[in-house]
Structure formats: structure tokens, C-alpha cells
Amino acid sequence: MKKRKFFLPAAALLLLAAAASLLLLNRWQLRLELRGEEEYTLEWGSEFRDPGAQAVFGGRLFFPDFAEPEVTVRGEVDPFVTGDYILTYSADYLGFHAEKPRLVRIADTLPPVITLTEDPWRFTLPGTAYAEEGYSALDNADGDLTDQVVRRETDGVVYYSVSDRSGNTARVERVIRYNDPVPPVLTLLGETRLSLPYGTAYEEPGYRAWDNLDGNLNDRVTVTGEVDPTCPGDYTLYYAVEDSWHNGICAWRTVTVEPKPEPRGYVYLTFDDGPGKHTQRLLDILDRYGVKVTFFVVNYGYTDLIGKEAAAGHSIGVHSASHDYRKIYASEEAYFADLDKMNGIIYDQTGFYSDIIRFPGGSSNTISRFNPGIMTRLAKAVEDRGYAYFDWNVSGGDAGTTTDPDEVYRYVIEGIQAHENSVVLLHDSKSYTVDTVERILIWCLENNYALLPLDHDSPTAHHRIGN
Ligand code: ZN
């Protein structure tokens, strides 16, 4: 019993000693593990969510997870202050101590933001400095950096830049919108409403175009519209000009072409004793001026020209077939026989009979006195038969008075000025007369005399009958 009593405690002691030895040999340790990463980099202002750490106390041989002691953390992270923060995690257990650091870096990696103010209505006049429309710069970490913005203007572009304290740089640029909103000034010289006498060519009084940038733009002015001085009425001329920036301006001028003035008189040029060898030349001259006259024709050849005269719009009157005074004024029958013969020739050439005549020598001739009263009777007889007979109140003097073209011209011009209706006696059988006709036409046209051919109802310029 005693022995046993002794033995049992001894065995228990041995067992205890062995157990103690084993516990001592178990190599206890306190382990500490960080959850998450050992280092974090966070953007300025972001919240740091600490993943924490775990501490475990245990032996290496057995009881590996004997206890989970509490972990304490030292250190703080301010997300609004950039920098490196160390968080230290530590645990203590049964005299064991463990700790581990974690690096948390608060960094500002975002650049500031530059905001440009733009006025859509604002333009910069080319060649002038750009006037800043405004800008602002804001940084997430540093706040308002507008004061630190650096501006640089080159070749129509403004460059803005600014850096925050962390060295993040923002750069923006603005393309300057150049424009010239100012149109040129267009000034018309002369009146903007003007009157133009009928038939007078319009002469542009001119204009001036000036632009704030382009200077003189006269060469770029376009004028549209035309003035027809032979057509009375109002005409509008438009003037327009654009500068290099397409700013346009226009102006206009009203030109009134005055009505055609009443002629100072009417001139009926009459040519007796043709056609002849100078007649074609006369027709060509008349044609150039568009003037119509009257031919009192005879039968001396060239009768085909009668048709040409009529075709050109001239009047054809009967003068005489023979122009033989003794024959034609021998009797009324003789006169009408001669007249009918000539009118037959006219009909053959033109297709119509003429109803206008001129007596050879005129109604006032005295060469017919060998047959007293014949002119008085004939004057009535021709009218009874429906003819109108024509004398003249202006003579070129080309049938005996002169052979000088200058004198013929002078007689005619002086005569015309003395009458409202001038029936002018000329002879296309005379070369010096044809020589002077063009000058007479020009004078009449320039002095506003109307040149007309005779018809049955035209002024007759009758002479006083002397037989
Ligand atoms: Zn004659």
C-alpha cells in the first residue's frame, strides 16, 4: 500500500514533468498577420477602410491556434492630407508581443481642372490683341488655383497651364475666334437720285468703298443694273461690296431717264428729179442714220431704185414722167397723162400707186404761163382726184442757185430754224446735194428736229399760185 502510495505520486510527477517538458518544448509563439496588403496608395480624399490584422497564439507542435488575442492599431490616416502613414498593428499575450506595420500613402494624382469662360458673341478683331474672356482653375486637393494659372498667347492660340502642389499639371488651350463684324463703308459719289436727259449716255459718278481692315475696296464693288437712255423711266443701280470677312454692304442709285422731249420742229426732206446716179449713195447715207425722206420721182432711168426707196421705208411721190414743162402744162389731160404714166412706173416698182405729188416747178411756177390759169386748175383737179400736192418752204438752192455743198447746207439749216414744219426741197440728181445730206441729218438729230417722210396728210407748204 505504502509502496503503491509512493509509486503513484511519483508516476504522476513523472507524467507532469513530461507534460511540462513537452509544453516547454512546444515553442509557443504569437503570430500576427495583416489582412489585405502591406501597402496602400489612396487618392486624396478617399476613405481608407482598414482591413485589419489577425493575431494567433499557439504552439508549433500542438495547440497551434490556442488563442486569438486582440490586435490594437497605432496611427491614423488623414485622407485630406497627402503623405505616408504607418499603421502599426500589435498584440500581446502571456508576455508574448507581436507587431507589424502597414504603409498607407495618400497621394494627389489628379491634375487641377481649368475651365474657360466663352462668350459666343465675342470675336477678336484680326490684328488686335485678344481680350481674355476669363478662366478658373480648381484642384481637388489644393482648391482654387486660378491665381497661379500661366497664360501664353501664340499664333492665335492661348495656352493655359497650372500645377498643383503634387506636381500634377493641367493644360488647356483656346483658339482665338477672329472676326471682323464691321462692314465696309460704301459711299456713292454724286446724287443717289439723278435725272438723265433722254438720249444721254449714263456716266457713273463713282463710289468709294472703305473697310476698317481691308482699306480701299473700290476694286471689289460690283454694280448691277443698266440704264437705257433711249427708254424713259426709272432705273435702279445696285452697288455691293464685301470685305475679307464677308461683311457686305450695298447701296443703290435711282436714275430717271427723262421723257423724250418734243422735237423743236419737223423736217420733211424731199428729193426731186431722181432716181439718178447719186441716189444709191443717198440711200446708203439715209440708212446709216435710220432717217426716212420723200422722193418725188421722174422717169430718167434708174427706176429700179424707186422700189428700193419704197422698200427702205421712204415715201414715193409723183413728180413727172417727162419733166417737160411745155408738154405737161399744155392741158389738164396732158398733165394727168404724164402723172398717170409716172404713177404706173411707181406701181410697177412698188406695187402701189402714190397719192402725193409735186408739180414740176412747184405750184407757183410761172413757166406755165403759156397756158394761163393751168396751175390754178390743176391744183384743184389733183385734189379732186384724191392727191395731195406738196410745195416747199425751205430750199437747198441746189437747182440753180448754188453748186456749193456748204451753201446748200446753210440754206437748209437756216430754213429749218425758221419753220416748225419744214418741207425741204432738194435734188438727189445733184452730187453736191448728196455730199451735204449727212451733215444736215447730223445737225437735225443733234438739235432735236424730227425727220419724217411725207404722207397724204402731211404739211403741204403750199405756195401762192401765180398762174
Ligand atoms: Zn423737178
mmCIF file of C-alpha atoms in Angstrom, residues 325-335 365-378 465-467:
data_model
loop_
_atom_site.group_PDB
_atom_site.id
_atom_site.type_symbol
_atom_site.label_atom_id
_atom_site.label_comp_id
_atom_site.label_asym_id
_atom_site.label_seq_id
_atom_site.Cartn_x
_atom_site.Cartn_y
_atom_site.Cartn_z
ATOM 1 C CA TYR A 325 -42.982 121.857 -168.892
ATOM 2 C CA ARG A 326 -44.345 122.655 -172.329
ATOM 3 C CA LYS A 327 -45.716 119.170 -172.689
ATOM 4 C CA ILE A 328 -47.218 118.594 -169.306
ATOM 5 C CA TYR A 329 -48.702 122.041 -168.761
ATOM 6 C CA ALA A 330 -50.211 122.123 -172.267
ATOM 7 C CA SER A 331 -53.523 120.870 -170.877
ATOM 8 C CA GLU A 332 -55.067 119.155 -167.918
ATOM 9 C CA GLU A 333 -55.309 115.970 -169.960
ATOM 10 C CA ALA A 334 -51.650 116.206 -170.870
ATOM 11 C CA TYR A 335 -50.739 116.741 -167.232
ATOM 12 C CA ASN A 365 -44.258 128.191 -161.274
ATOM 13 C CA THR A 366 -44.648 130.843 -163.932
ATOM 14 C CA ILE A 367 -43.110 128.819 -166.690
ATOM 15 C CA SER A 368 -46.620 127.525 -167.398
ATOM 16 C CA ARG A 369 -47.935 130.983 -168.243
ATOM 17 C CA PHE A 370 -48.070 129.943 -171.885
ATOM 18 C CA ASN A 371 -51.272 128.223 -170.695
ATOM 19 C CA PRO A 372 -52.952 130.838 -168.481
ATOM 20 C CA GLY A 373 -54.626 129.516 -165.319
ATOM 21 C CA ILE A 374 -53.400 125.954 -165.775
ATOM 22 C CA MET A 375 -51.802 125.742 -162.304
ATOM 23 C CA THR A 376 -54.957 127.033 -160.632
ATOM 24 C CA ARG A 377 -56.998 124.413 -162.431
ATOM 25 C CA LEU A 378 -54.514 121.634 -161.811
ATOM 26 C CA ILE A 465 -50.279 130.015 -157.185
ATOM 27 C CA GLY A 466 -49.121 132.595 -159.734
ATOM 28 C CA ASN A 467 -50.825 131.172 -162.794
#
